[in-house]
Each structure stands twice: as structure tokens, then as C-alpha cells.
Amino acid sequence: MIGLEKFDNLISLITYFKDNETCKRFLKEQRWGDDVVCPYCGHHHCRARSNGQFRCPNCLNNFSVLVGTIFENTKIALVKWFSVMYLISSHKKGFSSHQLARDISVTQKTAWHILHKVRSLYGQNDSIELSEDVECDEAYIGGNEKNKHESKKTEGTQDRSLKTKTPVFGMAQRNGNIVALKTQDTKGRTLMPIIRQFVKEPVGGINLVHT
Ligand SMILES: [Zn+2]
């Protein structure tokens, strides 16, 4: 859907997409050209509004070009998303969410979320088989206890307790394939069957190394 191929380096991409409006104009051209189609009812030739949104004359919904895309409801500048898409397509060896977080100045959690979304866009999901050079990563998703309402706090937990968070286990192969799964914990006996399911076992077996 997105034609970032015409940029031959990251600097020219970032220079061109100087603000969110430029990014949205680009997305509109890529997605619809001159025929804006309503994402709710499929009606053609929707009109642009003065606030940058569009209005469907059939179902009367107002919508932005981001509706129905991986960018919907994002609070992250679109140029950062575009940068990740560019990096994923040009860095075949892949990179970690930790590295990406530093590169585009977001938290590791946000970087992981963006990577996951962008990879899903390129059809890199858990239907593929991973083999060799697999990097495993674990992340916990959930609210910080400190920020929760008293009634929602979990008894006996500290601010950063993992008790209240859902472990998410991810595996990424160096060529960019990724698998992310919810697991009950991140113990070896939980993870090994998952690894075996997706990773071709090398001669000599799998070594699970906790870093
Ligand atoms: Zn409509």
C-alpha cells in the first residue's frame, strides 16, 4: 500500500515528510488517489473537509486517511512510522526493538508495538516457519501498578511487579520474520515447546540462553 521505494536513503525520507500533514497527503495519494472511498460503507468520491478529514455523503461519517490502517489512533509522529517501514525494507538482517527505540526516540514498548504492526503489514506473521539465527525476546504488557485506580490494584504487588502483566514472547529471525505469542510465563518449560513449534531444530538441539 505504501510507496516509500522512491526514497533512496533515510535522510531524504525524513526531510520530505517534514510534518504529519505531508505524511497524510502522501498516504491519501497512495491509498485512494483522486477517488476517496469511505472506509465504513465503501461509497466512492467522498469529499475533503477543511480540517483535513473526509466526509461520506452516503453514511455521513467523517474519517481521516488513517482509519483502517496500522496508523489509526497512533500518537507517534507518522514520519517515525515511515522511517521504521523504510528501515525494515532496507535492513534485511533485522534489528531489535531496543535498538529501534533509541534510533527513533520512543520507548522500547512503543518500538516493539510499531515493529509488530509494520511487520504484520508486510504479511510477516506466525504462519511462517523460522529457522536458524533466531533471536528470542520477552516483553510484559500491562499497566504500571502505581498508575492504577485503588480498586484495580493487585494486592501485594510493587510498582513494577510482573504479576499483573501478561508475558508476551517474541521470536524474530534475522531476515525479518517475527512471531509474537502470549504465554503464561517465561520459564524454559513454557517457552521450549513454542520454540520447537516454530524453529527448525538444529543438529545438537536447542539451547535456551537467558540473557
Ligand atoms: Zn460511508
PDB file of C-alpha atoms and ligand atoms in Angstrom, residues 38 40-43 56 58-60, ligand 1:
ATOM      1  CA  CYS A  38     -15.457   5.588   2.585  1.00  0.00           C
ATOM      2  CA  TYR A  40     -17.247   2.438   6.588  1.00  0.00           C
ATOM      3  CA  CYS A  41     -19.637   1.853   3.670  1.00  0.00           C
ATOM      4  CA  GLY A  42     -17.423   1.757   0.569  1.00  0.00           C
ATOM      5  CA  HIS A  43     -19.016   4.803  -1.058  1.00  0.00           C
ATOM      6  CA  CYS A  56     -19.012  10.358   3.256  1.00  0.00           C
ATOM      7  CA  ASN A  58     -23.817   8.271   1.912  1.00  0.00           C
ATOM      8  CA  CYS A  59     -23.329   7.210   5.571  1.00  0.00           C
ATOM      9  CA  LEU A  60     -22.404  10.741   6.749  1.00  0.00           C
TER      10      LEU A  60
HETATM   11 ZN    ZN B   1     -19.803   5.911   4.016  1.00  0.00          ZN
END
